Tab-separated table of C-alpha atoms and ligand atoms in Angstrom:
chain	number	residue	atom	x	y	z
A	279	MET	CA	17.330	82.236	2.414
A	280	LEU	CA	18.120	81.459	-1.054
A	281	ASP	CA	21.502	80.154	0.085
A	282	GLN	CA	19.517	77.920	2.410
A	283	LEU	CA	17.454	76.579	-0.554
A	284	ASN	CA	20.622	75.965	-2.553
A	285	SER	CA	22.195	73.983	0.156
A	286	ILE	CA	18.992	71.914	0.811
A	287	GLU	CA	18.932	71.135	-2.887
A	288	LYS	CA	22.607	70.199	-3.019
A	289	GLU	CA	22.497	67.988	0.257
A	290	ALA	CA	19.345	66.240	-0.898
A	291	LEU	CA	20.565	65.255	-4.348
A	292	ALA	CA	23.879	64.280	-2.852
A	293	SER	CA	22.303	61.923	-0.353
A	294	LEU	CA	19.989	60.509	-3.014
A	295	GLU	CA	22.934	59.358	-4.963
A	296	ASN	CA	23.953	56.747	-2.384
A	297	ILE	CA	20.613	55.201	-1.968
A	298	VAL	CA	20.309	51.590	-3.176
A	299	ASP	CA	17.134	50.248	-1.689
A	300	GLN	CA	13.458	51.146	-1.188
A	301	ALA	CA	13.542	51.499	2.577
A	302	ALA	CA	16.269	54.234	2.337
A	303	LEU	CA	14.364	55.960	-0.425
A	304	ASP	CA	11.182	56.216	1.583
A	305	ALA	CA	13.298	57.637	4.405
A	306	TRP	CA	14.755	60.204	2.027
A	307	ARG	CA	11.283	61.204	0.777
A	308	VAL	CA	10.215	62.018	4.288
A	309	THR	CA	13.399	63.853	5.211
A	310	HIS	CA	13.493	66.008	2.053
A	311	LEU	CA	9.947	66.158	0.781
A	312	GLY	CA	7.913	65.473	3.872
A	313	LYS	CA	5.485	68.045	5.527
A	314	LYS	CA	8.243	68.634	8.253
A	315	SER	CA	11.196	68.931	5.895
A	316	PRO	CA	13.169	72.206	5.639
A	317	LEU	CA	12.022	72.783	2.075
A	318	MET	CA	8.276	72.329	2.846
A	319	THR	CA	8.684	74.460	5.974
A	320	ILE	CA	10.160	77.210	3.828
A	321	LEU	CA	7.414	76.947	1.211
A	322	GLY	CA	4.708	76.860	4.014
A	323	ASP	CA	6.007	79.866	5.617
A	324	LEU	CA	6.035	82.062	2.414
A	325	GLY	CA	3.166	84.233	3.695
A	326	LYS	CA	5.291	85.333	6.612
A	327	LEU	CA	8.014	86.827	4.199
A	328	SER	CA	8.061	90.300	3.017
A	329	LYS	CA	6.541	91.367	-0.295
A	330	GLU	CA	9.949	91.870	-1.703
A	331	GLU	CA	11.427	88.497	-0.583
A	332	ARG	CA	8.352	86.462	-1.491
A	333	PRO	CA	8.500	86.011	-5.302
A	334	ALA	CA	12.242	85.056	-5.527
A	335	ILE	CA	12.173	82.704	-2.598
A	336	GLY	CA	8.771	81.195	-3.801
A	337	LYS	CA	10.110	80.762	-7.237
A	338	ARG	CA	13.434	79.228	-6.133
A	339	GLY	CA	11.574	77.063	-3.489
A	340	ASN	CA	9.357	75.539	-6.099
A	341	GLU	CA	12.341	74.920	-8.503
A	342	VAL	CA	14.129	72.977	-5.665
A	343	LYS	CA	10.890	71.028	-5.054
A	344	ARG	CA	10.539	70.181	-8.663
A	345	ALA	CA	14.265	69.292	-8.930
A	346	LEU	CA	13.805	66.897	-5.947
A	347	GLU	CA	10.720	65.379	-7.152
A	348	ALA	CA	12.271	64.706	-10.637
A	349	ALA	CA	15.341	63.213	-8.948
A	350	LEU	CA	13.116	61.011	-6.878
A	351	GLU	CA	11.234	59.663	-9.998
A	352	ALA	CA	14.540	59.000	-11.787
A	353	LYS	CA	15.698	57.107	-8.704
A	354	ILE	CA	12.627	55.047	-8.423
A	355	GLU	CA	13.076	54.066	-12.037
A	356	THR	CA	16.683	53.279	-11.569
A	357	LEU	CA	16.005	51.075	-8.518
A	358	HIS	CA	13.241	49.342	-10.384
A	359	ARG	CA	15.571	48.469	-13.316
A	360	ALA	CA	18.239	47.344	-10.963
A	361	GLU	CA	15.842	45.059	-9.200
A	362	MET	CA	14.711	43.549	-12.564
A	363	GLU	CA	18.302	42.968	-13.676
A	364	ARG	CA	19.160	41.290	-10.424
A	365	SER	CA	16.134	39.006	-10.658
A	366	LEU	CA	17.011	37.992	-14.267
A	367	LYS	CA	20.473	37.219	-13.305
A	368	GLU	CA	19.395	35.157	-10.206
A	369	ASN	CA	16.745	33.179	-12.081
A	370	ALA	CA	18.712	32.986	-15.253
A	371	LEU	CA	17.236	30.803	-17.911
A	372	ASP	CA	19.951	30.047	-20.433
A	373	VAL	CA	18.077	28.609	-23.526
A	374	THR	CA	21.601	27.833	-25.240
A	375	LEU	CA	22.607	25.439	-22.565
A	376	PRO	CA	22.782	21.864	-23.664
A	377	GLY	CA	20.085	19.516	-22.111
A	378	ARG	CA	20.970	17.352	-19.275
A	379	PRO	CA	21.668	13.843	-20.373
A	380	ARG	CA	18.874	11.288	-19.363
A	381	PRO	CA	20.330	8.106	-18.017
A	382	ARG	CA	19.449	5.277	-20.465
A	383	GLY	CA	18.111	2.184	-19.059
A	384	ARG	CA	18.766	-1.142	-20.849
A	385	LEU	CA	17.210	-4.667	-20.893
A	386	HIS	CA	17.831	-6.966	-18.017
A	387	PRO	CA	20.558	-9.677	-18.953
A	388	SER	CA	17.856	-12.303	-18.648
A	389	THR	CA	15.672	-10.543	-21.093
A	390	GLN	CA	18.522	-10.224	-23.546
A	391	THR	CA	19.040	-13.902	-23.325
A	392	LEU	CA	15.387	-14.640	-23.690
A	393	ARG	CA	15.208	-12.445	-26.747
A	394	GLU	CA	18.146	-14.350	-28.216
A	395	PHE	CA	16.192	-17.574	-27.518
A	396	TYR	CA	13.026	-16.233	-29.124
A	397	ALA	CA	15.028	-15.182	-32.346
A	398	ILE	CA	16.700	-18.603	-32.676
A	399	TRP	CA	13.601	-20.606	-32.088
A	400	ALA	CA	11.564	-18.326	-34.327
A	401	GLU	CA	14.025	-19.172	-37.136
A	402	MET	CA	13.334	-22.743	-36.521
A	403	GLY	CA	9.539	-22.284	-36.698
A	404	PHE	CA	8.792	-22.117	-32.997
A	405	GLN	CA	6.441	-19.424	-31.787
A	406	VAL	CA	6.053	-18.096	-28.281
A	407	PHE	CA	3.121	-19.373	-26.282
A	408	ARG	CA	2.435	-17.675	-23.024
A	409	SER	CA	0.853	-19.463	-20.161
A	410	ARG	CA	0.247	-18.593	-16.577
A	411	ASP	CA	2.438	-18.560	-13.470
A	412	VAL	CA	-0.321	-19.756	-11.045
A	413	GLU	CA	-1.435	-23.164	-11.883
A	414	SER	CA	-3.634	-25.920	-10.634
A	415	ASP	CA	-2.227	-29.155	-9.232
A	416	GLU	CA	-3.860	-31.047	-12.132
A	417	TYR	CA	-1.913	-28.991	-14.873
A	418	ASN	CA	1.333	-28.742	-12.927
A	419	PHE	CA	1.575	-32.411	-11.922
A	420	GLU	CA	-1.294	-34.839	-12.724
A	421	LEU	CA	-1.658	-34.204	-16.520
A	422	LEU	CA	2.110	-34.481	-16.832
A	423	ASN	CA	2.002	-38.091	-15.627
A	424	ILE	CA	2.869	-37.032	-11.984
A	425	PRO	CA	0.051	-38.376	-9.969
A	426	GLN	CA	-0.360	-37.739	-6.204
A	427	HIS	CA	2.305	-39.478	-4.147
A	428	HIS	CA	4.589	-39.908	-7.297
A	429	PRO	CA	8.204	-39.653	-5.682
A	430	ALA	CA	9.030	-37.126	-8.510
A	431	ARG	CA	6.904	-34.551	-6.632
A	432	ASP	CA	9.592	-34.356	-4.012
A	433	MET	CA	11.965	-32.610	-6.599
A	434	TRP	CA	9.192	-29.965	-7.229
A	435	ASP	CA	8.155	-28.684	-3.982
A	436	THR	CA	6.681	-25.316	-4.399
A	437	PHE	CA	4.504	-22.498	-2.975
A	438	TYR	CA	0.840	-23.290	-2.281
A	439	THR	CA	-1.828	-20.742	-2.334
A	440	THR	CA	-4.630	-20.814	0.292
A	441	THR	CA	-6.892	-22.280	-2.293
A	442	PRO	CA	-6.487	-26.083	-2.222
A	443	GLY	CA	-4.863	-27.417	-5.337
A	444	VAL	CA	-3.684	-23.991	-6.593
A	445	LEU	CA	0.006	-23.409	-6.668
A	446	LEU	CA	3.014	-21.452	-8.268
A	447	ARG	CA	4.087	-23.598	-11.138
A	448	THR	CA	7.347	-25.445	-10.663
A	449	HIS	CA	8.234	-25.618	-14.322
A	450	THR	CA	6.898	-24.278	-17.624
A	451	SER	CA	5.678	-27.852	-18.579
A	452	PRO	CA	1.935	-27.202	-17.711
A	453	GLY	CA	2.037	-24.855	-20.612
A	454	GLN	CA	2.450	-27.979	-22.816
A	455	ILE	CA	-1.046	-29.187	-21.829
A	456	HIS	CA	-2.399	-25.679	-22.436
A	457	ALA	CA	-0.773	-25.401	-25.851
A	458	MET	CA	-1.975	-28.928	-26.955
A	459	ARG	CA	-5.497	-28.283	-25.744
A	460	ALA	CA	-5.399	-24.924	-27.688
A	461	TYR	CA	-4.090	-26.481	-31.013
A	462	CYS	CA	-5.281	-29.943	-31.033
A	463	PRO	CA	-5.467	-31.627	-33.636
A	464	ASN	CA	-3.110	-29.317	-35.490
A	465	PRO	CA	0.685	-29.766	-35.353
A	466	ILE	CA	2.488	-27.531	-32.782
A	467	ARG	CA	5.833	-25.876	-32.513
A	468	VAL	CA	6.010	-23.504	-29.619
A	469	ILE	CA	8.279	-22.377	-26.850
A	470	LEU	CA	6.853	-21.658	-23.445
A	471	PRO	CA	9.013	-19.005	-21.581
A	472	GLY	CA	8.276	-17.833	-18.106
A	473	MET	CA	8.895	-17.675	-14.446
A	474	CYS	CA	8.918	-20.881	-12.294
A	475	TYR	CA	8.917	-21.248	-8.539
A	476	ARG	CA	10.276	-23.863	-6.200
A	477	TYR	CA	10.566	-24.179	-2.467
A	478	GLU	CA	14.407	-24.374	-2.101
A	479	GLN	CA	17.219	-23.363	-0.033
A	480	ILE	CA	18.559	-20.187	-1.766
A	481	THR	CA	22.238	-20.678	-2.855
A	482	ALA	CA	24.532	-19.393	-5.553
A	483	SER	CA	23.187	-21.853	-7.975
A	484	LYS	CA	19.476	-22.122	-6.773
A	485	ASP	CA	16.816	-19.564	-6.253
A	486	ILE	CA	13.209	-19.834	-5.317
A	487	GLN	CA	12.245	-18.290	-8.620
A	488	PHE	CA	13.871	-18.691	-12.012
A	489	GLN	CA	13.066	-18.455	-15.682
A	490	GLN	CA	12.544	-21.491	-17.784
A	491	VAL	CA	12.047	-21.952	-21.651
A	492	GLU	CA	10.049	-24.888	-22.558
A	493	GLY	CA	9.745	-26.220	-26.054
A	494	LEU	CA	7.172	-28.419	-27.734
A	495	ALA	CA	6.871	-29.953	-31.213
A	496	VAL	CA	3.735	-32.215	-31.893
A	497	GLY	CA	2.837	-33.704	-35.202
A	498	LYS	CA	2.623	-36.896	-37.306
A	499	HIS	CA	6.030	-38.550	-37.845
A	500	VAL	CA	7.949	-36.517	-35.370
A	501	ARG	CA	10.914	-38.574	-34.416
A	502	MET	CA	13.787	-38.573	-31.913
A	503	THR	CA	16.209	-37.696	-34.622
A	504	ASP	CA	14.322	-34.453	-35.252
A	505	MET	CA	14.709	-33.697	-31.502
A	506	LEU	CA	18.449	-34.442	-31.566
A	507	GLU	CA	19.121	-32.193	-34.441
A	508	THR	CA	16.853	-29.410	-33.530
A	509	MET	CA	18.492	-29.284	-29.993
A	510	SER	CA	21.999	-29.490	-31.474
A	511	GLU	CA	21.170	-26.755	-33.852
A	512	PHE	CA	19.966	-24.514	-30.899
A	513	ALA	CA	23.233	-25.175	-29.080
A	514	ARG	CA	25.351	-24.314	-32.154
A	515	ARG	CA	23.498	-21.062	-32.588
A	516	ILE	CA	23.555	-19.929	-28.926
A	517	PHE	CA	27.136	-20.979	-27.942
A	518	GLY	CA	28.855	-21.341	-31.311
A	519	ALA	CA	29.452	-24.247	-33.868
A	520	GLU	CA	32.772	-24.978	-32.373
A	521	TYR	CA	31.237	-26.601	-29.154
A	522	THR	CA	30.282	-30.381	-29.333
A	523	VAL	CA	27.078	-31.457	-27.706
A	524	ARG	CA	26.167	-34.699	-26.197
A	525	PHE	CA	23.043	-36.504	-25.050
A	526	ARG	CA	22.715	-38.601	-21.885
A	527	ALA	CA	19.974	-40.950	-20.898
A	528	SER	CA	17.760	-39.435	-18.009
A	529	HIS	CA	14.324	-39.703	-16.605
A	530	PHE	CA	11.321	-37.273	-16.560
A	531	PRO	CA	7.693	-38.544	-15.853
A	532	PHE	CA	6.410	-36.665	-18.868
A	533	THR	CA	8.892	-37.742	-21.635
A	534	GLU	CA	9.822	-41.197	-22.832
A	535	PRO	CA	12.649	-41.754	-23.605
A	536	SER	CA	14.172	-38.803	-21.681
A	537	MET	CA	17.552	-37.303	-21.912
A	538	GLU	CA	19.836	-34.451	-20.832
A	539	MET	CA	21.735	-32.269	-23.357
A	540	ASP	CA	25.227	-31.248	-22.454
A	541	VAL	CA	27.551	-28.844	-24.347
A	542	GLU	CA	31.224	-28.816	-24.087
A	543	CYS	CA	32.329	-26.384	-21.475
A	544	VAL	CA	32.451	-22.928	-22.789
A	545	ASN	CA	34.779	-21.878	-20.057
A	546	CYS	CA	37.556	-24.494	-20.550
A	547	GLY	CA	36.691	-26.034	-23.914
A	548	GLY	CA	36.210	-29.454	-22.423
A	549	LYS	CA	39.432	-29.726	-20.424
A	550	GLY	CA	37.909	-29.457	-17.242
A	551	CYS	CA	37.403	-26.499	-14.741
A	552	SER	CA	35.535	-25.388	-11.738
A	553	VAL	CA	32.596	-24.205	-13.810
A	554	CYS	CA	31.974	-27.620	-15.271
A	555	LYS	CA	32.895	-29.504	-12.094
A	556	HIS	CA	36.020	-30.864	-13.925
A	557	THR	CA	33.834	-32.882	-16.265
A	558	GLY	CA	34.387	-30.810	-19.401
A	559	TRP	CA	30.650	-30.697	-20.047
A	560	LEU	CA	27.881	-28.275	-18.969
A	561	GLU	CA	24.274	-29.464	-18.548
A	562	ILE	CA	22.102	-27.230	-20.811
A	563	ALA	CA	18.612	-28.813	-21.276
A	564	GLY	CA	16.297	-31.665	-20.409
A	565	ALA	CA	14.474	-33.250	-23.340
A	566	GLY	CA	12.589	-36.197	-24.460
A	567	MET	CA	9.799	-37.663	-26.501
A	568	VAL	CA	6.457	-36.555	-25.257
A	569	HIS	CA	5.008	-39.393	-23.033
A	570	PRO	CA	1.886	-40.997	-24.644
A	571	VAL	CA	-0.129	-40.261	-21.521
A	572	VAL	CA	0.704	-36.513	-21.815
A	573	LEU	CA	-0.125	-36.578	-25.470
A	574	LYS	CA	-3.586	-38.144	-24.649
A	575	ASN	CA	-4.155	-35.622	-21.852
A	576	GLY	CA	-3.536	-32.875	-24.496
A	577	GLY	CA	-6.048	-34.309	-26.780
A	578	TYR	CA	-3.725	-36.140	-29.324
A	579	ASP	CA	-3.931	-39.712	-30.078
A	580	PRO	CA	-0.625	-41.171	-29.239
A	581	ARG	CA	-0.935	-44.033	-32.006
A	582	VAL	CA	-1.049	-41.277	-34.679
A	583	TYR	CA	0.842	-38.239	-33.175
A	584	SER	CA	4.199	-37.958	-31.578
A	585	GLY	CA	6.309	-35.057	-30.284
A	586	PHE	CA	9.321	-33.913	-28.425
A	587	ALA	CA	9.783	-31.420	-25.604
A	588	PHE	CA	12.569	-29.691	-23.820
A	589	GLY	CA	13.234	-27.359	-21.084
A	590	MET	CA	16.189	-25.009	-20.387
A	591	GLY	CA	17.189	-22.269	-18.030
A	592	PRO	CA	17.997	-18.902	-19.855
A	593	GLN	CA	19.618	-17.661	-16.534
A	594	ARG	CA	22.049	-20.621	-16.712
A	595	VAL	CA	22.930	-19.843	-20.268
A	596	THR	CA	23.403	-16.129	-19.312
A	597	MET	CA	25.650	-17.123	-16.449
A	598	LEU	CA	27.784	-19.246	-18.684
A	599	LYS	CA	28.030	-16.713	-21.471
A	600	HIS	CA	29.076	-13.824	-18.873
A	601	GLY	CA	30.911	-15.853	-16.367
A	602	ILE	CA	28.336	-14.949	-13.673
A	603	THR	CA	28.945	-17.116	-10.609
A	604	ASP	CA	25.950	-16.449	-8.434
A	605	ILE	CA	22.280	-16.852	-9.627
A	606	ARG	CA	21.043	-14.597	-6.695
A	607	TYR	CA	22.297	-11.362	-8.579
A	608	PHE	CA	19.522	-11.680	-11.063
A	609	TRP	CA	16.579	-10.571	-9.033
A	610	GLN	CA	18.516	-8.316	-6.478
A	611	ASN	CA	18.045	-5.258	-8.914
A	612	ASP	CA	21.537	-4.101	-7.800
A	613	LEU	CA	22.635	-1.584	-10.574
A	614	ARG	CA	26.369	-2.491	-10.109
A	615	PHE	CA	25.435	-5.875	-11.575
A	616	LEU	CA	22.762	-4.770	-13.984
A	617	GLU	CA	24.819	-1.965	-15.617
A	618	GLN	CA	27.409	-4.421	-16.649
A	619	PHE	CA	25.189	-5.721	-19.448
B	785	ZN	ZN1	35.018	-26.329	-17.815
């Protein structure tokens, strides 16, 4: 019987060696230490043994039992540690890893140009004056000397709201009236940047929304020569001093006289190319002396005050500077386009 106990111990410890999971360990416990296991059967039947056999078998039996229990405890500990290590490895958090780079955004090409505009005009004493995108017919047209049925309105068809007389502004010019009424009778030097809207066929050169930067200077003794030099200085700063500018007579209802400013083609240097339609010149801005009616509508007496105004498209400047051929790219939010700037 002692041999039997020895072999029970040997076999149990050997099979415990190979166990790697909890289910197998539970089964082992039942097989070797359960009520119906050979060891427990021997210990349970000690009373049936003779007085001579009983002490030795009892002693050895209990030794085996303790040995198996100790081995079981050790195995539980081993399995637990192995499980912990596996979990640590699987859900590893390596604090020495460098962080993932965060993709950096950048300013929209139009915003970059606008900021360049702001900086140049600020150096010449013009501050930014914000005015709203939704305007009344009165501010967008009437007060700018464009009454109902004026043929110029055909050029400025826009989007109307369901409220009669309320529309999306077609130009930043209504801001001139807002600025004059805000500052009158003080002198003014402001630029009015913002989005404008027109009901247009969308093409490579025209979109239904576009940015404009308007400028306005009002004061006593503001002359046309002031305008010519101010505009030329702006063109020199934005394109470079090597490009010549020219002014051509034009017509706008809210300025008199009116003119357009051209700059020598930055693409061909004036020789003629597809960008300048083979004229050698690029239209950059419309400008003129503020019409007396507009001055009056802004609160200034045209006999005492005078002023000049201009308007230009920052998107067009961006297109010229970067060789962008289609204005529709600006508001499509296509990263392939935007990431180039
Ligand atoms: Zn050209």
